[in-house]
Amino acid sequence: MMSFIPKAVFPAIVFASFSAQATTISFNDLLVKPTSDIQIIDCRSSNHYNGWAEDGATQGGHIPGAINIDANWINDLSPESLQALLTEKQIDASKPTYLYCNETGSQLLSSALKTQGIKNVSIIKESLQNYTGELEALPKFQYLVSPQWVKDVVEGKQPEFAPKKGYKLVEVAWGPPSKYLASHIPTALYLNTNRIESEPWWNRVSDEKLTEIIREFGIRYDTTVILYGRDNTAAARAASMMMYAGVDDVRLLNGGWTSWVNAGFTTEPLLNTNKTNVDFGKAIPANPELIIDIPEAKAMLTKPEDEQSLVSIRTWDEYIGVTSGYRYIKPKGRIEGSKWGHAGSDANHLEDFRNPDLTMKSAKDITRIWQKWNITPAQDVSFYCGTGWRASSTFFYAYVMGWKNISVFDGGWYEWSGDKSNPTNTGDIKPPHTVTF
């Protein structure tokens, strides 16, 4: 796990002096306080916040309304980055603030908050199991797995939501397996994304080719497929295709390779070739609605705005046409009628959806940015980016958030802009009317 030793930007002596000022309360004390008058911070791992139970606990999840700020992030944040994080999380310095996680973490976060002017901080030292109210969790948290869960599976244990019909662990990346060969999670196979995408648009390969690749990896429809990447957008791209094909149980390692390294777990070198060609057991694709093409995207845009969202998971500069985002994509702009779904600093990052440790941001955070653009779970929602990687990541996040009518628009901006007859737009644009849900 990441160390709790503070970095130089947060001197230990400052932490110690602030920590002594933190008061403690119980969960029972918290239950009697009006939720609108306080703010609660869950400083545990995002995996526990999402729904995975801690060791010895019978239930995972978080207190309703709690904000997730993992205390482990503090060590890797400058004061400026911490301030930006607190602003993004909408932390109100005037409100009483209550923290719950382990004692070391809560003291560390309490001290860090006080350096940012948040003085009224109390720590709950009890286990969350003492909380008598109902906890909230991602509706499908079990598909976004922790490194500890993967480790248990690899070691033959039976963790919560363990695979029922065997598993395949796969590292996914673009190009030859150079980093994989040096070090990877034990038992992991390797998938080069060039095998599942085809030129000229880098869309998915044919159903016949996809069937061949899935069989080669020894994957049946009832095999649990666990995916991760050095860049987890590659793993998400493969995840969307596995789900499209019809794999019933697709898991994504939350935070990807980085989370495994941060956990301090062992790795192994060289290539695993433990593949047995098997029959998938279903016709592929079993779920064709999960990946759509240009005709379906155009049909979506004919529906009223409140009924559909074709969502651009691209930077703001890509969306308004300042840049295409890619050296091989020349046209700039957006699909006319699409909504901005946020992304990150460039075409290779997704900071708007990821915590400092690269795990998925809370559903609360993601819902807030989509709500502004009238992107709601009741709609028919399809995500696109340049060629499908970023869109697949947000597709999977929406999936674990419980959104139902979702898909990836495979062609994205690259294929759409490749036909000049397809309507496009550039320039600044204001969000549509804001909705609540």
Coordinates of C-alpha atoms in Angstrom, one line a residue:
M1 CA 0.0 0.0 0.0
M2 CA 1.0 3.6 -0.4
S3 CA 2.9 4.9 2.6
F4 CA 1.3 7.4 5.0
I5 CA 4.6 9.2 5.6
P6 CA 4.0 12.8 4.6
K7 CA 6.0 14.4 1.8
A8 CA 8.1 17.5 2.4
V9 CA 5.2 19.7 1.1
F10 CA 3.3 18.8 4.2
P11 CA 5.9 18.8 7.1
A12 CA 5.2 16.2 9.7
I13 CA 5.6 18.8 12.5
V14 CA 2.7 20.8 11.0
F15 CA 0.6 17.7 10.8
A16 CA 1.3 16.7 14.4
S17 CA 0.3 20.1 15.7
F18 CA -2.9 20.2 13.8
S19 CA -3.8 16.6 14.5
A20 CA -3.8 17.3 18.2
Q21 CA -6.7 19.7 17.7
A22 CA -9.0 17.2 15.9
T23 CA -12.0 16.1 18.0
T24 CA -13.6 12.7 17.9
I25 CA -17.3 11.7 17.7
S26 CA -19.3 8.5 17.2
F27 CA -21.5 7.4 14.3
N28 CA -24.5 7.8 16.7
D29 CA -23.5 11.5 17.2
L30 CA -23.5 11.9 13.4
L31 CA -26.9 10.4 12.9
V32 CA -28.6 13.2 14.8
K33 CA -27.1 16.0 12.8
P34 CA -29.0 17.5 9.9
T35 CA -27.1 16.3 6.8
S36 CA -27.5 19.7 5.0
D37 CA -25.5 21.4 7.8
I38 CA -22.4 19.1 7.7
Q39 CA -20.1 17.4 5.3
I40 CA -18.8 13.9 5.7
I41 CA -15.6 12.6 4.1
D42 CA -15.0 8.9 3.6
C43 CA -11.1 8.8 3.6
R44 CA -10.9 5.1 2.8
S45 CA -10.0 3.5 -0.5
S46 CA -12.4 4.2 -3.3
N47 CA -12.9 0.4 -3.6
H48 CA -14.4 0.3 -0.1
Y49 CA -16.4 3.5 -0.8
N50 CA -17.7 1.9 -4.0
G51 CA -19.1 -1.2 -2.2
W52 CA -16.3 -3.7 -1.4
A53 CA -16.3 -4.8 2.2
E54 CA -13.2 -4.2 4.4
D55 CA -11.5 -7.1 6.1
G56 CA -13.8 -8.5 8.7
A57 CA -16.8 -6.4 7.6
T58 CA -20.1 -7.9 6.3
Q59 CA -21.0 -4.9 4.2
G60 CA -19.2 -2.3 2.0
G61 CA -20.2 1.1 0.7
H62 CA -20.4 4.5 2.3
I63 CA -22.6 6.8 4.4
P64 CA -25.1 8.5 2.1
G65 CA -23.8 11.8 0.9
A66 CA -20.2 11.1 2.0
I67 CA -17.4 12.5 -0.2
N68 CA -14.6 10.2 -1.1
I69 CA -11.1 11.6 -0.4
D70 CA -8.7 8.7 0.2
A71 CA -6.1 9.8 2.8
N72 CA -3.5 8.0 0.8
W73 CA -3.8 10.6 -1.9
I74 CA -2.5 13.3 0.4
N75 CA 1.1 12.1 0.1
D76 CA 1.1 12.7 -3.6
L77 CA -0.6 16.1 -3.7
S78 CA 1.0 19.5 -3.6
P79 CA -0.9 22.1 -1.6
E80 CA -2.1 23.5 -4.9
S81 CA -3.3 20.2 -6.1
L82 CA -5.0 19.5 -2.8
Q83 CA -6.8 22.9 -3.0
A84 CA -8.0 22.0 -6.5
L85 CA -9.2 18.6 -5.3
L86 CA -11.2 20.2 -2.5
T87 CA -12.7 22.7 -4.8
E88 CA -13.7 20.0 -7.2
K89 CA -15.2 17.9 -4.4
Q90 CA -17.2 21.1 -3.3
I91 CA -15.8 21.0 0.2
D92 CA -17.2 23.9 2.2
A93 CA -14.8 25.4 4.7
S94 CA -17.6 26.9 6.7
K95 CA -19.3 23.5 7.4
P96 CA -18.4 21.1 10.2
T97 CA -16.5 18.3 8.6
Y98 CA -16.5 14.6 9.8
L99 CA -13.9 12.0 8.7
Y100 CA -14.0 8.3 8.9
C101 CA -11.2 5.8 7.9
N102 CA -8.3 4.3 9.9
E103 CA -6.8 6.5 12.6
T104 CA -3.6 7.2 10.8
G105 CA -5.4 8.2 7.6
S106 CA -8.0 10.4 9.3
Q107 CA -5.3 12.2 11.3
L108 CA -3.3 12.8 8.1
L109 CA -6.3 14.1 6.2
S110 CA -7.5 16.2 9.1
S111 CA -4.1 17.9 9.2
A112 CA -4.1 18.5 5.5
L113 CA -7.6 20.0 5.5
K114 CA -6.6 22.4 8.2
T115 CA -3.7 23.7 6.1
Q116 CA -6.4 24.6 3.6
G117 CA -8.4 26.6 6.1
I118 CA -10.9 23.9 7.0
K119 CA -10.6 24.1 10.8
N120 CA -13.9 22.5 12.2
V121 CA -12.8 18.8 11.6
S122 CA -13.9 15.9 13.7
I123 CA -12.8 12.3 13.4
I124 CA -14.9 9.2 13.8
K125 CA -12.7 6.4 15.2
E126 CA -15.3 3.7 15.1
S127 CA -15.5 1.0 12.5
L128 CA -18.1 1.8 9.8
Q129 CA -19.8 -1.4 10.9
N130 CA -21.1 0.5 13.9
Y131 CA -23.0 2.8 11.6
T132 CA -26.7 1.8 12.0
G133 CA -28.0 3.6 8.9
E134 CA -28.1 2.1 5.4
L135 CA -24.9 2.4 3.3
E136 CA -24.8 3.4 -0.3
A137 CA -22.7 1.6 -3.0
L138 CA -22.3 1.5 -6.8
P139 CA -25.1 -0.7 -8.1
K140 CA -22.5 -2.9 -9.9
F141 CA -19.4 -2.3 -7.8
Q142 CA -18.4 -5.9 -8.1
Y143 CA -17.3 -5.4 -11.7
L144 CA -14.8 -2.7 -10.8
V145 CA -12.4 -4.8 -8.7
S146 CA -9.6 -4.0 -6.3
P147 CA -6.0 -5.3 -6.5
Q148 CA -6.6 -7.3 -3.3
W149 CA -9.6 -9.1 -5.0
V150 CA -7.4 -9.9 -8.0
K151 CA -4.6 -11.2 -5.8
D152 CA -7.1 -13.5 -3.9
V153 CA -8.4 -14.9 -7.2
V154 CA -4.9 -15.5 -8.6
E155 CA -4.0 -17.3 -5.3
G156 CA -7.0 -19.6 -5.6
K157 CA -9.0 -18.0 -2.8
Q158 CA -12.8 -17.4 -2.8
P159 CA -13.3 -13.7 -2.2
E160 CA -16.6 -12.0 -2.4
F161 CA -18.1 -12.2 -5.9
A162 CA -15.4 -14.8 -6.9
P163 CA -15.5 -16.2 -10.5
K164 CA -17.9 -19.1 -10.8
K165 CA -16.7 -20.7 -14.0
G166 CA -13.0 -20.0 -14.0
Y167 CA -11.2 -16.8 -15.0
K168 CA -8.8 -15.2 -17.5
L169 CA -6.6 -12.3 -16.4
V170 CA -5.5 -10.2 -19.3
E171 CA -3.2 -7.2 -19.6
V172 CA -4.2 -4.9 -22.5
A173 CA -2.1 -2.4 -24.3
W174 CA -1.2 -1.1 -27.7
G175 CA 1.7 -2.7 -29.5
P176 CA 4.2 -5.4 -28.6
P177 CA 4.3 -6.6 -24.9
S178 CA 7.6 -4.9 -24.0
K179 CA 6.5 -3.7 -20.5
Y180 CA 4.4 -6.8 -19.9
L181 CA 7.4 -9.1 -20.6
A182 CA 9.5 -7.3 -18.0
S183 CA 6.8 -7.5 -15.3
H184 CA 3.1 -8.2 -15.1
I185 CA 0.4 -9.5 -12.6
P186 CA 0.9 -13.3 -12.1
T187 CA -1.1 -15.5 -14.6
A188 CA -1.9 -12.5 -16.8
L189 CA -2.1 -13.1 -20.6
Y190 CA -1.4 -10.2 -23.0
L191 CA -3.7 -8.6 -25.6
N192 CA -2.4 -6.2 -28.1
T193 CA -5.2 -3.8 -29.1
N194 CA -4.1 -4.0 -32.7
R195 CA -5.7 -7.4 -32.7
I196 CA -9.1 -6.1 -31.8
E197 CA -9.1 -2.9 -33.8
S198 CA -8.9 -2.5 -37.5
E199 CA -7.8 0.2 -40.0
P200 CA -8.7 2.7 -41.4
W201 CA -10.9 4.0 -38.5
W202 CA -9.6 1.8 -35.6
N203 CA -13.1 0.4 -35.1
R204 CA -13.6 -3.1 -33.7
V205 CA -12.6 -6.0 -35.9
S206 CA -15.2 -8.1 -37.6
D207 CA -17.4 -10.4 -35.5
E208 CA -15.6 -13.3 -37.1
K209 CA -12.2 -12.1 -36.1
L210 CA -13.3 -11.1 -32.6
T211 CA -14.7 -14.6 -32.2
E212 CA -11.4 -16.1 -33.2
I213 CA -9.4 -14.0 -30.7
I214 CA -11.8 -14.7 -27.8
R215 CA -11.7 -18.4 -28.5
E216 CA -7.9 -18.3 -28.7
F217 CA -7.7 -16.8 -25.2
G218 CA -9.8 -19.7 -23.9
I219 CA -12.7 -17.5 -23.0
R220 CA -16.3 -18.8 -23.0
Y221 CA -19.3 -16.6 -22.4
D222 CA -19.4 -17.8 -18.7
T223 CA -15.7 -17.2 -18.1
T224 CA -14.9 -14.3 -15.7
V225 CA -12.6 -12.0 -17.7
I226 CA -10.4 -9.6 -15.6
L227 CA -8.8 -6.8 -17.5
Y228 CA -6.2 -4.2 -16.6
G229 CA -3.7 -2.0 -18.4
R230 CA -0.8 0.4 -17.8
D231 CA -3.2 2.7 -19.4
N232 CA -6.6 1.5 -18.3
T233 CA -8.4 3.0 -21.2
A234 CA -6.9 0.2 -23.3
A235 CA -8.4 -2.4 -20.9
A236 CA -11.7 -0.6 -21.0
R237 CA -11.7 -0.8 -24.8
A238 CA -11.3 -4.5 -24.6
A239 CA -13.9 -4.7 -21.8
S240 CA -16.6 -3.1 -24.1
M241 CA -15.8 -5.6 -26.8
M242 CA -15.9 -8.5 -24.4
M243 CA -19.3 -7.3 -23.2
Y244 CA -20.5 -6.8 -26.8
A245 CA -19.4 -10.3 -27.7
G246 CA -21.4 -11.7 -24.8
V247 CA -19.1 -12.4 -21.9
D248 CA -21.4 -12.4 -18.9
D249 CA -18.8 -11.4 -16.3
V250 CA -16.3 -8.7 -17.3
R251 CA -14.2 -7.1 -14.5
L252 CA -11.9 -4.1 -14.7
L253 CA -9.1 -3.6 -12.2
N254 CA -9.8 -0.2 -10.6
G255 CA -6.8 1.9 -11.2
G256 CA -5.2 -0.6 -13.5
W257 CA -1.5 -1.6 -13.2
T258 CA -0.8 1.4 -11.0
S259 CA -3.1 0.1 -8.3
W260 CA -1.3 -3.2 -8.3
V261 CA 2.1 -1.6 -7.9
N262 CA 0.8 0.8 -5.2
A263 CA -0.5 -2.2 -3.3
G264 CA 3.0 -3.7 -3.3
F265 CA 2.0 -7.0 -4.7
T266 CA 4.4 -9.3 -6.5
T267 CA 4.8 -9.5 -10.3
E268 CA 6.3 -11.9 -12.7
P269 CA 8.2 -11.6 -16.0
L270 CA 8.0 -13.3 -19.4
L271 CA 5.0 -14.4 -21.5
N272 CA 2.2 -16.5 -20.3
T273 CA 0.9 -18.8 -23.0
N274 CA -1.8 -20.6 -21.0
K275 CA -4.3 -20.5 -23.8
T276 CA -6.7 -23.3 -24.7
N277 CA -8.9 -22.7 -27.8
V278 CA -12.5 -23.2 -26.7
D279 CA -15.9 -22.7 -28.1
F280 CA -17.4 -19.4 -26.8
G281 CA -20.8 -21.1 -26.3
K282 CA -22.9 -18.3 -28.0
A283 CA -23.1 -16.5 -31.3
I284 CA -21.0 -13.3 -31.3
P285 CA -22.2 -10.6 -30.8
A286 CA -24.7 -11.6 -28.1
N287 CA -25.1 -8.0 -27.1
P288 CA -24.8 -6.0 -30.3
E289 CA -26.6 -3.0 -28.8
L290 CA -23.5 -2.2 -26.6
I291 CA -21.4 -0.9 -29.6
I292 CA -23.1 1.2 -32.3
D293 CA -22.0 2.6 -35.6
I294 CA -22.8 5.7 -37.6
P295 CA -26.4 4.7 -38.7
E296 CA -27.4 4.1 -35.0
A297 CA -25.7 7.3 -33.9
K298 CA -27.6 9.3 -36.5
A299 CA -30.9 7.7 -35.4
M300 CA -30.2 8.7 -31.8
L301 CA -29.8 12.3 -32.8
T302 CA -33.3 12.4 -34.3
K303 CA -34.8 11.8 -30.9
P304 CA -35.6 14.7 -28.5
E305 CA -32.7 16.0 -26.5
D306 CA -34.3 14.8 -23.2
E307 CA -34.5 11.3 -24.5
Q308 CA -30.9 10.8 -25.8
S309 CA -27.3 11.9 -25.3
L310 CA -24.5 11.3 -27.8
V311 CA -21.7 12.1 -25.5
S312 CA -18.3 13.4 -26.5
I313 CA -15.6 12.1 -24.1
R314 CA -13.0 14.5 -25.4
T315 CA -11.2 17.6 -24.1
W316 CA -13.0 20.9 -24.3
D317 CA -10.6 22.1 -27.0
E318 CA -11.4 19.0 -29.1
Y319 CA -15.1 19.5 -28.6
I320 CA -15.1 23.1 -29.8
G321 CA -12.6 22.5 -32.6
V322 CA -9.4 24.1 -31.4
T323 CA -7.6 20.8 -31.9
S324 CA -8.5 17.3 -33.3
G325 CA -6.5 15.7 -30.4
Y326 CA -4.7 13.3 -32.7
R327 CA -1.9 13.7 -35.2
Y328 CA -3.7 11.3 -37.6
I329 CA -7.1 13.0 -37.4
K330 CA -7.2 16.2 -39.4
P331 CA -10.8 17.6 -39.0
K332 CA -11.6 19.5 -35.9
G333 CA -14.9 20.0 -34.1
R334 CA -17.7 17.9 -32.7
I335 CA -20.7 15.9 -34.0
E336 CA -23.6 18.3 -34.4
G337 CA -26.1 17.6 -31.6
S338 CA -23.6 15.8 -29.3
K339 CA -23.1 16.9 -25.7
W340 CA -19.9 17.4 -23.9
G341 CA -19.2 14.6 -21.4
H342 CA -15.7 15.9 -20.2
A343 CA -12.4 14.0 -20.5
G344 CA -9.0 15.2 -19.4
S345 CA -6.0 17.3 -20.3
D346 CA -5.4 15.7 -23.7
A347 CA -6.5 12.7 -25.8
N348 CA -4.4 10.3 -23.6
H349 CA -5.8 11.3 -20.2
L350 CA -9.1 11.1 -18.3
E351 CA -8.5 13.3 -15.2
D352 CA -12.1 14.4 -15.1
F353 CA -13.1 10.8 -14.3
R354 CA -10.1 9.6 -12.3
N355 CA -8.9 10.1 -8.8
P356 CA -5.2 11.0 -8.1
D357 CA -4.4 7.3 -7.8
L358 CA -6.1 6.7 -11.2
T359 CA -9.1 4.9 -9.7
M360 CA -12.6 5.8 -10.8
K361 CA -14.0 9.0 -9.3
S362 CA -17.2 8.6 -7.3
A363 CA -20.5 8.3 -9.0
K364 CA -21.4 11.5 -7.3
D365 CA -18.6 13.4 -9.0
I366 CA -19.4 11.9 -12.4
T367 CA -23.1 12.5 -12.1
R368 CA -22.5 16.1 -11.3
I369 CA -20.5 16.9 -14.5
W370 CA -22.9 15.0 -16.7
Q371 CA -26.0 16.5 -15.1
K372 CA -24.9 19.9 -16.3
W373 CA -25.1 18.8 -19.9
N374 CA -28.4 17.0 -19.5
I375 CA -26.9 13.5 -19.7
T376 CA -29.0 11.3 -17.5
P377 CA -29.4 7.6 -16.8
A378 CA -33.0 7.6 -18.1
Q379 CA -31.8 8.5 -21.6
D380 CA -30.4 6.4 -24.5
V381 CA -26.8 7.3 -24.0
S382 CA -23.8 6.5 -26.3
F383 CA -20.3 7.7 -25.6
Y384 CA -17.7 8.6 -28.3
C385 CA -14.2 10.0 -28.4
G386 CA -11.6 9.9 -31.2
T387 CA -11.4 6.2 -31.7
G388 CA -13.1 4.5 -28.8
W389 CA -10.7 4.2 -25.8
R390 CA -11.9 7.1 -23.6
A391 CA -15.5 6.4 -24.6
S392 CA -15.1 2.8 -23.5
S393 CA -13.8 3.9 -20.1
T394 CA -16.8 6.1 -19.4
F395 CA -19.1 3.4 -20.8
F396 CA -17.7 1.0 -18.2
Y397 CA -18.0 3.6 -15.4
A398 CA -21.7 4.3 -16.4
Y399 CA -22.2 0.5 -16.4
V400 CA -21.0 0.1 -12.8
M401 CA -23.1 3.1 -11.8
G402 CA -26.1 1.1 -12.9
W403 CA -26.9 3.0 -16.1
K404 CA -28.8 0.7 -18.5
N405 CA -29.3 2.1 -22.0
I406 CA -25.7 2.8 -22.7
S407 CA -23.3 2.0 -25.6
V408 CA -20.0 3.0 -27.2
F409 CA -20.2 4.8 -30.6
D410 CA -17.3 2.9 -32.2
G411 CA -16.5 5.2 -35.1
G412 CA -16.4 8.3 -32.9
W413 CA -15.1 11.6 -34.2
Y414 CA -12.5 9.9 -36.6
E415 CA -15.0 8.0 -38.7
W416 CA -17.8 10.6 -38.4
S417 CA -15.5 13.5 -39.6
G418 CA -14.1 11.3 -42.3
D419 CA -17.3 11.8 -44.3
K420 CA -17.8 15.5 -45.0
S421 CA -21.6 15.0 -45.5
N422 CA -21.9 14.2 -41.8
P423 CA -23.0 17.4 -39.8
T424 CA -20.3 18.9 -37.5
N425 CA -19.9 22.0 -35.5
T426 CA -17.1 24.1 -34.0
G427 CA -17.0 27.0 -31.6
D428 CA -18.1 27.7 -28.0
I429 CA -21.4 26.3 -26.9
K430 CA -23.3 26.5 -23.6
P431 CA -24.7 23.5 -21.9
P432 CA -28.3 22.6 -22.5
H433 CA -30.8 23.2 -19.7
T434 CA -29.7 21.5 -16.5
V435 CA -31.7 18.6 -15.0
T436 CA -31.8 16.9 -11.7
F437 CA -32.2 13.2 -11.1

